[in-house]
Coordinates of C-alpha atoms and ligand atoms in Angstrom, one line a residue:
M1 CA 20.8 -34.1 11.2
A2 CA 21.0 -30.4 11.7
D3 CA 18.2 -28.2 10.3
H4 CA 20.9 -26.0 8.7
Q5 CA 23.9 -27.8 7.5
L6 CA 27.4 -26.8 6.5
F7 CA 28.1 -26.3 2.8
I8 CA 31.4 -27.9 1.9
D9 CA 32.7 -29.0 -1.6
G10 CA 29.3 -28.3 -3.2
E11 CA 27.3 -30.5 -0.7
Y12 CA 25.4 -29.9 2.4
C13 CA 26.7 -31.9 5.4
D14 CA 26.6 -32.2 9.1
A15 CA 29.7 -31.4 11.2
A16 CA 32.0 -34.5 11.4
S17 CA 31.2 -34.6 15.2
G18 CA 27.4 -34.4 14.5
D19 CA 27.3 -31.4 16.9
T20 CA 24.8 -28.7 16.5
F21 CA 23.9 -25.4 18.3
T22 CA 20.5 -23.7 18.6
T23 CA 19.8 -20.4 17.0
Y24 CA 17.0 -18.1 18.4
D25 CA 14.7 -15.4 17.4
P26 CA 15.8 -12.8 19.9
A27 CA 12.4 -11.0 20.0
T28 CA 10.6 -13.9 21.5
N29 CA 13.6 -16.0 22.7
T30 CA 12.3 -19.0 20.8
P31 CA 14.5 -21.5 19.0
I32 CA 14.5 -21.2 15.2
G33 CA 16.5 -24.3 14.4
E34 CA 19.6 -26.4 15.0
V35 CA 22.7 -25.4 13.1
A36 CA 25.6 -27.7 12.3
K37 CA 28.5 -26.7 14.5
A38 CA 31.8 -26.9 12.6
D39 CA 35.0 -27.4 14.7
K40 CA 38.6 -27.0 13.6
G41 CA 38.5 -30.2 11.5
D42 CA 35.4 -29.2 9.6
A43 CA 37.1 -25.8 8.8
T44 CA 40.2 -27.7 7.6
R45 CA 38.0 -29.8 5.3
A46 CA 36.4 -26.7 3.9
V47 CA 39.8 -25.0 3.3
E48 CA 41.1 -28.2 1.6
A49 CA 38.0 -28.3 -0.7
A50 CA 38.6 -24.7 -1.6
R51 CA 42.3 -25.4 -2.3
R52 CA 41.5 -28.3 -4.6
A53 CA 38.9 -26.2 -6.4
F54 CA 41.5 -23.5 -7.0
D55 CA 44.5 -25.8 -7.9
E56 CA 42.6 -28.4 -10.0
G57 CA 39.2 -27.0 -10.9
P58 CA 38.0 -24.8 -13.8
W59 CA 37.1 -21.6 -11.8
P60 CA 40.4 -19.7 -11.9
K61 CA 40.9 -20.6 -15.5
M62 CA 37.5 -19.4 -16.7
S63 CA 37.3 -15.9 -18.3
G64 CA 36.0 -13.0 -16.4
K65 CA 32.9 -13.0 -18.6
E66 CA 32.1 -16.6 -17.8
R67 CA 32.5 -16.0 -14.1
A68 CA 30.4 -12.8 -14.3
A69 CA 27.6 -14.9 -15.9
K70 CA 27.6 -17.3 -12.9
L71 CA 27.6 -14.4 -10.4
R72 CA 24.6 -12.7 -12.2
K73 CA 22.8 -16.0 -11.9
V74 CA 23.5 -15.8 -8.1
T75 CA 21.9 -12.3 -8.1
E76 CA 18.9 -13.6 -9.9
L77 CA 18.4 -16.6 -7.6
I78 CA 18.7 -14.5 -4.5
G79 CA 15.9 -12.4 -6.0
A80 CA 13.8 -15.4 -6.6
R81 CA 14.1 -16.3 -2.9
S82 CA 14.0 -12.7 -1.6
E83 CA 11.1 -13.2 0.8
S84 CA 12.5 -16.2 2.5
F85 CA 15.9 -14.6 2.8
A86 CA 14.4 -11.4 4.2
E87 CA 12.2 -13.2 6.7
M88 CA 15.1 -15.4 7.9
E89 CA 17.5 -12.5 8.1
A90 CA 15.1 -10.6 10.3
R91 CA 14.0 -13.5 12.4
D92 CA 17.5 -14.8 13.2
G93 CA 19.3 -11.5 13.9
G94 CA 16.5 -9.3 15.1
G95 CA 16.8 -6.6 12.4
T96 CA 13.5 -5.3 11.1
I97 CA 11.8 -6.8 8.1
K98 CA 12.0 -3.3 6.6
K99 CA 15.8 -3.4 6.8
A100 CA 15.9 -7.0 5.5
T101 CA 13.6 -6.3 2.6
F102 CA 15.0 -2.9 1.5
A103 CA 18.7 -3.2 2.5
D104 CA 19.9 -6.8 3.2
V105 CA 18.5 -8.7 0.3
P106 CA 19.0 -6.0 -2.4
G107 CA 22.4 -5.1 -0.9
S108 CA 23.6 -8.7 -1.2
Q109 CA 22.3 -8.8 -4.8
S110 CA 24.0 -5.6 -5.8
A111 CA 27.3 -6.8 -4.5
F112 CA 27.2 -9.9 -6.7
E113 CA 26.1 -7.6 -9.6
W114 CA 28.9 -5.1 -9.1
F115 CA 31.7 -7.7 -8.8
A116 CA 30.3 -9.4 -11.9
R117 CA 30.9 -6.1 -13.7
C118 CA 34.4 -5.9 -12.3
A119 CA 35.1 -9.4 -13.6
E120 CA 34.0 -8.3 -17.1
D121 CA 35.4 -4.8 -17.2
Q122 CA 38.6 -4.8 -15.2
P123 CA 41.4 -6.1 -17.4
D124 CA 43.5 -9.1 -16.3
E125 CA 46.5 -7.9 -18.1
V126 CA 47.8 -4.4 -19.0
E127 CA 50.8 -3.6 -21.1
L128 CA 53.0 -0.8 -19.7
P129 CA 55.0 1.6 -21.7
G130 CA 58.3 -0.1 -22.6
T131 CA 61.8 1.4 -22.4
P132 CA 64.3 1.6 -25.3
F133 CA 67.4 1.2 -23.2
P134 CA 67.8 -1.3 -21.7
P135 CA 65.2 -2.5 -24.1
S136 CA 62.1 -3.9 -22.4
Q137 CA 58.5 -4.8 -22.9
N138 CA 56.4 -4.9 -19.7
W139 CA 53.0 -6.2 -18.6
V140 CA 51.2 -6.2 -15.3
R141 CA 48.9 -9.2 -14.8
Y142 CA 46.2 -9.3 -12.1
E143 CA 45.7 -12.8 -10.8
P144 CA 43.7 -14.4 -8.1
H145 CA 45.3 -15.0 -4.7
G146 CA 44.0 -18.5 -4.4
V147 CA 42.0 -19.6 -1.3
C148 CA 40.3 -16.6 0.4
T149 CA 38.6 -16.9 3.7
G150 CA 36.0 -14.6 5.2
I151 CA 34.8 -14.2 8.8
I152 CA 31.8 -12.1 9.3
P153 CA 29.7 -10.5 12.1
W154 CA 26.1 -10.9 13.1
N155 CA 24.7 -7.4 12.1
F156 CA 24.4 -7.9 8.3
P157 CA 25.0 -11.6 7.7
L158 CA 23.7 -11.7 4.1
I159 CA 25.4 -8.5 2.9
M160 CA 28.7 -9.4 4.7
A161 CA 28.7 -12.8 3.1
A162 CA 28.1 -11.2 -0.3
W163 CA 30.9 -8.7 0.3
K164 CA 33.4 -11.5 1.0
I165 CA 32.2 -14.1 -1.5
A166 CA 31.4 -12.0 -4.6
P167 CA 34.8 -10.2 -5.1
A168 CA 36.7 -13.4 -4.3
L169 CA 34.9 -15.4 -6.9
A170 CA 34.8 -12.6 -9.5
A171 CA 38.6 -12.4 -9.4
G172 CA 38.9 -16.2 -9.8
N173 CA 39.6 -17.2 -6.2
T174 CA 37.9 -19.8 -4.1
S175 CA 36.3 -19.0 -0.8
V176 CA 35.4 -20.3 2.7
I177 CA 33.0 -18.1 4.8
K178 CA 32.1 -18.3 8.4
P179 CA 29.1 -16.4 9.6
A180 CA 28.7 -15.4 13.3
S181 CA 26.9 -17.9 15.5
F182 CA 23.9 -15.7 16.3
T183 CA 23.1 -15.4 12.6
S184 CA 24.3 -18.4 10.5
I185 CA 21.2 -19.4 8.6
T186 CA 21.0 -17.0 5.7
A187 CA 24.7 -17.5 4.8
L188 CA 24.2 -21.2 4.8
M189 CA 21.1 -20.8 2.7
L190 CA 23.3 -19.3 0.0
G191 CA 24.7 -22.8 -0.6
E192 CA 21.5 -23.8 -2.5
V193 CA 21.9 -20.7 -4.6
F194 CA 25.5 -21.6 -5.5
Q195 CA 24.4 -25.2 -6.4
E196 CA 21.6 -23.9 -8.6
A197 CA 23.9 -21.3 -10.2
D198 CA 26.2 -24.2 -11.1
I199 CA 29.2 -22.9 -9.4
P200 CA 31.7 -25.8 -9.3
P201 CA 32.1 -27.7 -6.0
G202 CA 34.6 -26.3 -3.6
V203 CA 34.6 -22.8 -5.1
V204 CA 32.4 -21.5 -2.2
N205 CA 32.1 -23.1 1.2
V206 CA 30.1 -21.9 4.1
I207 CA 30.6 -23.2 7.6
A208 CA 29.0 -22.2 10.9
G209 CA 30.7 -22.6 14.2
P210 CA 32.7 -20.9 17.0
G211 CA 35.2 -18.2 16.2
G212 CA 37.7 -19.6 18.6
T213 CA 38.0 -22.9 16.8
A214 CA 36.5 -22.9 13.3
G215 CA 37.3 -19.2 12.8
E216 CA 40.9 -19.4 14.0
E217 CA 41.5 -22.2 11.5
L218 CA 40.2 -20.1 8.6
A219 CA 42.6 -17.3 9.6
S220 CA 45.7 -19.6 10.1
N221 CA 45.6 -22.7 7.9
P222 CA 48.7 -22.5 5.6
L223 CA 46.6 -23.4 2.6
V224 CA 44.8 -20.1 2.9
D225 CA 46.2 -17.2 0.9
K226 CA 44.1 -14.3 2.0
T227 CA 41.7 -13.7 4.9
A228 CA 39.1 -10.9 5.2
F229 CA 37.5 -10.2 8.5
T230 CA 34.6 -8.0 9.6
G231 CA 34.0 -7.7 13.3
S232 CA 35.3 -6.2 16.5
T233 CA 38.7 -4.5 16.7
E234 CA 39.8 -6.9 19.4
V235 CA 39.2 -10.0 17.3
G236 CA 40.7 -8.1 14.3
R237 CA 44.0 -7.9 16.1
R238 CA 43.9 -11.6 16.7
I239 CA 43.2 -12.3 13.0
M240 CA 46.3 -10.4 12.0
Q241 CA 48.4 -12.4 14.5
L242 CA 47.0 -15.7 13.2
A243 CA 47.4 -14.7 9.5
S244 CA 51.0 -13.7 10.1
G245 CA 52.2 -17.3 10.5
T246 CA 52.2 -17.8 6.8
V247 CA 52.1 -14.0 5.9
K248 CA 48.6 -14.1 4.4
A249 CA 47.1 -11.0 2.8
V250 CA 44.7 -9.5 5.4
T251 CA 41.9 -7.0 5.1
L252 CA 40.0 -5.9 8.2
E253 CA 36.8 -4.0 8.7
L254 CA 36.5 -3.2 12.4
G255 CA 34.7 -1.1 14.9
G256 CA 33.8 2.6 14.9
K257 CA 32.5 5.6 16.8
S258 CA 31.7 7.8 14.0
A259 CA 30.8 11.5 14.2
N260 CA 27.8 13.1 12.5
I261 CA 28.5 16.8 12.3
V262 CA 25.6 19.2 12.1
L263 CA 26.7 22.7 11.0
D264 CA 24.6 25.8 11.8
D265 CA 23.6 26.2 8.1
A266 CA 21.9 22.8 7.9
D267 CA 18.2 22.2 7.2
L268 CA 17.5 21.2 10.8
D269 CA 14.5 19.1 9.9
I270 CA 16.5 16.9 7.5
A271 CA 19.6 17.0 9.6
A272 CA 17.6 15.6 12.6
A273 CA 16.3 12.8 10.4
A274 CA 19.9 12.1 9.2
V275 CA 21.2 11.9 12.7
L276 CA 18.4 9.6 13.9
F277 CA 18.8 7.4 10.8
G278 CA 22.6 7.5 11.2
T279 CA 22.4 6.3 14.8
F280 CA 19.4 4.2 15.3
L281 CA 19.2 2.2 12.1
H282 CA 19.3 -1.5 13.3
N283 CA 19.5 -0.2 16.9
G284 CA 22.9 1.2 16.3
Q285 CA 24.4 -2.2 15.7
V286 CA 26.1 -0.9 12.6
C287 CA 29.9 -0.5 12.5
E288 CA 29.8 3.0 10.9
S289 CA 26.8 4.3 13.0
G290 CA 27.0 8.0 13.7
T291 CA 26.9 7.6 17.4
R292 CA 28.4 11.0 18.2
A293 CA 26.3 13.9 16.9
L294 CA 28.5 17.0 16.9
V295 CA 26.1 20.0 16.9
Q296 CA 27.1 23.6 16.5
R297 CA 26.4 25.7 19.6
S298 CA 24.1 28.3 17.9
I299 CA 21.5 25.6 16.8
Y300 CA 22.2 23.2 19.7
D301 CA 19.1 23.6 21.8
E302 CA 16.6 23.7 18.9
F303 CA 18.3 20.7 17.3
L304 CA 18.3 18.6 20.5
G305 CA 14.6 19.3 20.9
L306 CA 13.9 17.9 17.4
L307 CA 16.0 14.8 18.1
V308 CA 14.3 14.0 21.3
E309 CA 10.8 14.6 20.0
R310 CA 11.3 12.3 17.1
A311 CA 13.3 9.6 18.8
N312 CA 10.3 9.2 21.2
K313 CA 8.1 8.5 18.2
M314 CA 10.0 5.5 16.9
V315 CA 8.0 2.3 17.1
I316 CA 9.6 -0.5 19.0
G317 CA 8.2 -4.0 18.5
N318 CA 8.3 -7.3 16.6
Q319 CA 10.9 -7.1 13.9
L320 CA 8.7 -9.1 11.5
D321 CA 6.1 -6.3 11.5
F322 CA 6.6 -3.7 8.7
A323 CA 5.4 -1.0 11.1
T324 CA 8.3 -1.6 13.4
D325 CA 11.2 0.8 13.4
L326 CA 13.3 -0.8 16.2
G327 CA 13.3 -4.5 16.8
P328 CA 15.1 -6.5 19.4
L329 CA 18.9 -6.3 19.7
V330 CA 20.7 -9.4 18.5
S331 CA 20.9 -11.0 22.0
R332 CA 20.2 -10.5 25.6
G333 CA 24.0 -10.2 26.1
Q334 CA 24.0 -7.2 23.7
V335 CA 21.2 -5.6 25.8
E336 CA 23.3 -6.1 28.9
T337 CA 26.3 -4.4 27.3
V338 CA 24.1 -1.5 26.4
E339 CA 22.8 -1.3 29.9
R340 CA 26.3 -1.2 31.3
Y341 CA 27.2 1.7 29.0
V342 CA 24.0 3.6 29.9
K343 CA 24.8 3.1 33.6
L344 CA 28.3 4.4 32.9
G345 CA 26.8 7.3 31.0
R346 CA 24.6 8.2 34.0
D347 CA 27.8 8.4 36.1
E348 CA 29.9 10.2 33.6
V349 CA 27.4 12.6 31.9
G350 CA 24.1 12.5 33.9
E351 CA 20.5 11.5 33.1
P352 CA 19.8 10.8 29.4
V353 CA 17.4 13.2 27.7
C354 CA 15.5 10.3 26.2
G355 CA 15.3 6.6 26.6
G356 CA 17.7 5.0 29.0
G357 CA 16.0 1.7 29.7
R358 CA 14.0 -1.3 28.5
P359 CA 10.8 -0.3 26.8
T360 CA 7.5 -0.9 28.5
G361 CA 4.2 -1.9 27.0
L362 CA 5.5 -4.4 24.4
A363 CA 3.3 -7.1 23.0
E364 CA 3.0 -10.1 25.4
D365 CA 4.9 -12.6 23.3
L366 CA 8.0 -10.4 23.1
D367 CA 10.9 -10.9 25.5
E368 CA 11.4 -7.5 27.0
Q369 CA 15.0 -8.4 27.9
A370 CA 15.9 -8.3 24.2
F371 CA 14.8 -4.6 23.6
F372 CA 16.2 -1.2 24.5
E373 CA 14.9 2.3 24.1
P374 CA 16.6 4.7 21.8
T375 CA 18.7 6.7 24.2
I376 CA 20.3 10.1 23.9
F377 CA 22.8 11.7 26.2
A378 CA 23.3 15.4 25.7
G379 CA 26.1 17.8 26.5
V380 CA 28.6 14.9 26.4
D381 CA 32.3 15.6 26.8
N382 CA 34.1 13.7 23.9
R383 CA 36.8 12.5 26.4
T384 CA 34.3 10.3 28.3
K385 CA 34.3 6.6 27.8
L386 CA 30.7 6.9 26.6
A387 CA 31.9 9.0 23.7
Q388 CA 35.1 7.0 23.1
E389 CA 34.0 3.4 23.2
E390 CA 31.9 1.5 20.6
I391 CA 28.7 0.5 22.3
F392 CA 27.0 -1.2 19.3
G393 CA 23.5 -0.3 20.6
P394 CA 20.9 2.5 20.4
V395 CA 22.8 5.1 22.3
L396 CA 23.6 8.6 20.9
C397 CA 26.1 11.1 22.4
V398 CA 25.3 14.7 21.5
I399 CA 28.4 17.0 21.7
P400 CA 28.4 20.7 21.2
F401 CA 31.1 22.6 19.3
E402 CA 31.8 26.2 18.3
S403 CA 33.8 26.3 15.0
D404 CA 34.3 23.9 12.0
E405 CA 37.9 23.4 13.1
E406 CA 36.7 22.3 16.6
A407 CA 34.2 19.9 15.1
V408 CA 36.9 18.3 13.0
A409 CA 39.3 18.1 16.0
I410 CA 36.5 16.4 18.2
A411 CA 35.5 14.0 15.4
N412 CA 39.1 13.0 14.9
D413 CA 39.7 12.5 18.7
S414 CA 39.0 8.8 18.5
I415 CA 41.0 5.6 18.0
Y416 CA 38.5 4.8 15.2
G417 CA 38.1 6.2 11.7
L418 CA 35.3 4.4 9.9
G419 CA 32.5 6.7 8.8
G420 CA 31.1 10.2 9.5
G421 CA 28.6 12.7 8.4
V422 CA 28.4 16.4 7.7
Q423 CA 25.0 18.0 7.5
S424 CA 25.1 21.5 6.0
G425 CA 23.4 23.8 3.5
D426 CA 26.8 24.7 2.0
L427 CA 28.4 21.9 0.0
E428 CA 31.9 23.6 -0.2
R429 CA 31.9 24.2 3.5
A430 CA 30.8 20.6 4.1
R431 CA 33.5 19.2 1.7
S432 CA 36.2 21.2 3.5
V433 CA 35.0 19.7 6.9
A434 CA 34.9 16.2 5.2
A435 CA 38.4 16.6 3.9
G436 CA 39.6 17.1 7.5
L437 CA 38.1 13.9 8.8
R438 CA 40.4 10.9 9.3
T439 CA 37.8 8.3 8.2
G440 CA 37.2 6.0 5.3
T441 CA 33.7 7.3 4.4
V442 CA 32.0 10.7 4.9
W443 CA 28.3 11.3 4.0
I444 CA 27.3 14.9 3.3
N445 CA 23.6 15.5 3.9
D446 CA 23.1 11.8 4.2
Y447 CA 24.2 8.7 6.1
H448 CA 24.7 5.0 5.9
L449 CA 24.5 4.8 2.1
I450 CA 27.1 2.2 1.1
S451 CA 27.1 1.0 -2.4
P452 CA 29.2 -1.7 -3.9
E453 CA 30.5 0.6 -6.6
R454 CA 32.4 2.8 -4.0
P455 CA 35.2 1.8 -1.7
F456 CA 34.4 1.2 2.0
G457 CA 36.8 0.7 5.0
G458 CA 38.5 2.3 7.9
Y459 CA 41.4 4.5 8.9
K460 CA 43.2 3.9 12.2
Q461 CA 41.8 1.1 14.3
S462 CA 38.7 0.7 12.1
G463 CA 40.6 -1.5 9.8
I464 CA 43.0 -2.0 6.9
G465 CA 42.3 -2.3 3.2
R466 CA 39.1 -1.6 1.4
E467 CA 36.1 -3.6 0.4
L468 CA 33.8 -2.7 -2.5
G469 CA 34.7 -0.4 -5.4
V470 CA 37.5 -1.2 -7.8
E471 CA 39.8 -0.9 -4.8
G472 CA 38.0 -3.7 -3.0
Y473 CA 38.0 -5.9 -6.1
N474 CA 41.8 -5.4 -6.4
T475 CA 42.4 -6.6 -2.8
Y476 CA 41.3 -10.0 -4.2
R477 CA 44.0 -9.9 -7.0
Q478 CA 47.7 -10.4 -6.9
V479 CA 49.8 -8.2 -9.0
K480 CA 52.5 -9.7 -11.3
H481 CA 54.9 -7.8 -13.4
I482 CA 56.4 -9.5 -16.5
H483 CA 59.5 -7.9 -18.0
A484 CA 60.7 -9.2 -21.4
N485 CA 63.9 -8.2 -23.1
P486 CA 63.1 -8.1 -26.8
S487 CA 66.7 -7.5 -27.8
S488 CA 68.3 -9.8 -30.3
G489 CA 71.7 -8.4 -29.9
R490 CA 74.4 -8.4 -27.2
D491 CA 74.1 -4.6 -26.8
G492 CA 70.7 -5.0 -25.3
Y493 CA 72.4 -6.6 -22.3
M494 CA 75.0 -4.0 -21.4
H495 CA 73.7 -4.0 -17.8
F496 CA 75.1 -7.5 -17.3
A497 CA 78.4 -5.8 -17.0
A498 CA 77.3 -4.8 -13.5
L499 CA 78.4 -8.3 -12.7
S500 CA 81.2 -8.9 -15.1
S501 CA 82.2 -7.9 -18.6
E502 CA 83.5 -11.5 -19.2
I503 CA 80.1 -13.3 -19.2
Ligands
LIG601 P1 33.2 -10.4 16.8 O1 34.5 -9.7 16.5 O2 32.9 -10.8 18.1 O3 32.9 -11.6 15.8 C1 33.0 -11.5 14.4 C2 33.3 -12.9 13.8 O4 34.5 -13.3 14.2 C3 32.3 -13.9 14.2 O5 32.0 -14.8 13.0 C4 33.0 -14.7 15.2 O6 32.6 -16.0 15.3 C5 34.4 -14.6 14.7 N1 35.5 -14.8 15.7 C6 35.4 -14.5 17.1 N2 36.6 -14.8 17.7 C7 37.4 -15.3 16.7 C8 38.8 -15.7 16.7 N3 39.5 -15.8 17.8 N4 39.3 -16.2 15.5 C9 38.6 -16.1 14.4 N5 37.3 -15.7 14.3 C10 36.7 -15.3 15.5 O7 32.1 -9.2 16.3 P2 30.5 -9.3 16.3 O8 30.1 -9.2 17.7 O9 30.0 -10.4 15.5 O10 30.2 -8.0 15.5 C11 30.2 -6.7 16.1 C12 31.5 -6.0 15.7 O11 31.7 -6.0 14.4 C13 31.5 -4.5 16.1 O12 32.7 -4.2 16.7 C14 31.4 -3.8 14.8 O13 31.8 -2.5 14.8 C15 32.1 -4.7 13.9 N6 31.6 -4.5 12.5 C16 32.4 -3.9 11.6 C17 32.0 -3.7 10.3 C18 32.9 -3.0 9.3 O14 32.7 -3.0 8.2 N7 33.9 -2.3 9.8 C19 30.8 -4.2 9.9 C20 30.0 -4.8 10.8 C21 30.4 -5.0 12.1
LIG602 MN1 19.6 -16.0 16.0

């Protein structure tokens, strides 16, 4: 039996094959447990359970208020287990315990809370103004799609699971979720919460397993109505192809290379903190990380000095220690990717002004191959690969600019359009720069603050559709128009003459 089983149709179970895979704590490279490894057949079984729960079960027929009460129970039960969720989130994925405690656990709770509010407050049916001739009465109904699948990445497993499950359930859909293989445990742990919250069997299913088999089934099975994916742009393109077979609704949240623009009137002290937070939180393994800092020429030297001085003070170490700022990356493979980019950066740009290698002097039990120093390249040309490609690691490109117009042009010179920042002492100036950015989110004098009440998603190759906000809720609802002719007389049907005056 696996230590961490699949959650299908309200029950924990092994994969039908009995196969498992090992998941590790990347900091020490020690195994944490054996996870049941779903194959295509297990994924089919989960989709079929979700289909039955939608077609025959009570969930879609319940009122929004009743569903909201169950989702609030989920929020409460995650809270009751907050320490074990935080510890496992940090241990399995390598993110710091600070991030897990202050972002991952409360972030997943607030998503369930927000979508509970949507289920209560957003009407299921709205009457539109009618027309006297031809006479009509009109309603728009908002209805669940049916079975919604979600495929999620390894960087924020608990929050990503909540972003996919909570809106699906709130709107009356049923759901199947697949976490990434590096970090499956906390999403699987949610199964207990759903059992205890008395969510009917099959309404939520969580399966762990390879993207190429279990994941492809979730994106292509004809019983699935909508699929939501968060991950790389490359896999996102594949998801769209797979979903096209039965023309499923698709939302995609993909990669990024966001620009954090520092204008010459910014408070440099706070702006430096915003740039470091925007880049190095979770070692830059965040889709909307501000990995290009665009800095106005007149403050460039002073600002770069502040960045380097403070980046060198960040504490690298065991992610389970509250004093640690930067833990391990998710895997050795991710460290190797970062190393390849840093080597490329040395060729394209020159020596980094800080970092550039694996840290030394780590505690003895830590696997140094899992860590990387916060690394800053200065004077970067935006046309280099270093500035164009998503690295998903602790690497910042600092790029000088002269005018606000030039900053906007550089920021927009990217295939991506996910996030961005403007650091400035003048809100009107900052808003005018923000208006020019072709991205789904812009933070002014801030970074990374995503809240479930506000829409999140990408322009260009960063994705399609939105999660969160009322916009995100509505991506989980079909729209139906009902037209009724209230006329009792023949004259209400004059338009039938468009066919024939004889009928
Ligand atoms: P990934 O694309 O490799 O994997 C994401 C998920 O897709 C995993 O669960 C994986 O098992 C699954 N998968 C892989 N191949 C599949 C296939 N052929 N069919 C179906 N499923 C498949 O990404 P990752 O390495 O887990 O995460 C890093 C990437 O995610 C980065 O590019 C990052 O920018 C992006 N990301 C985006 C957002 C966002 O909101 N836009 C958030 C977090 C991460
Ligand atoms: Mn792991």
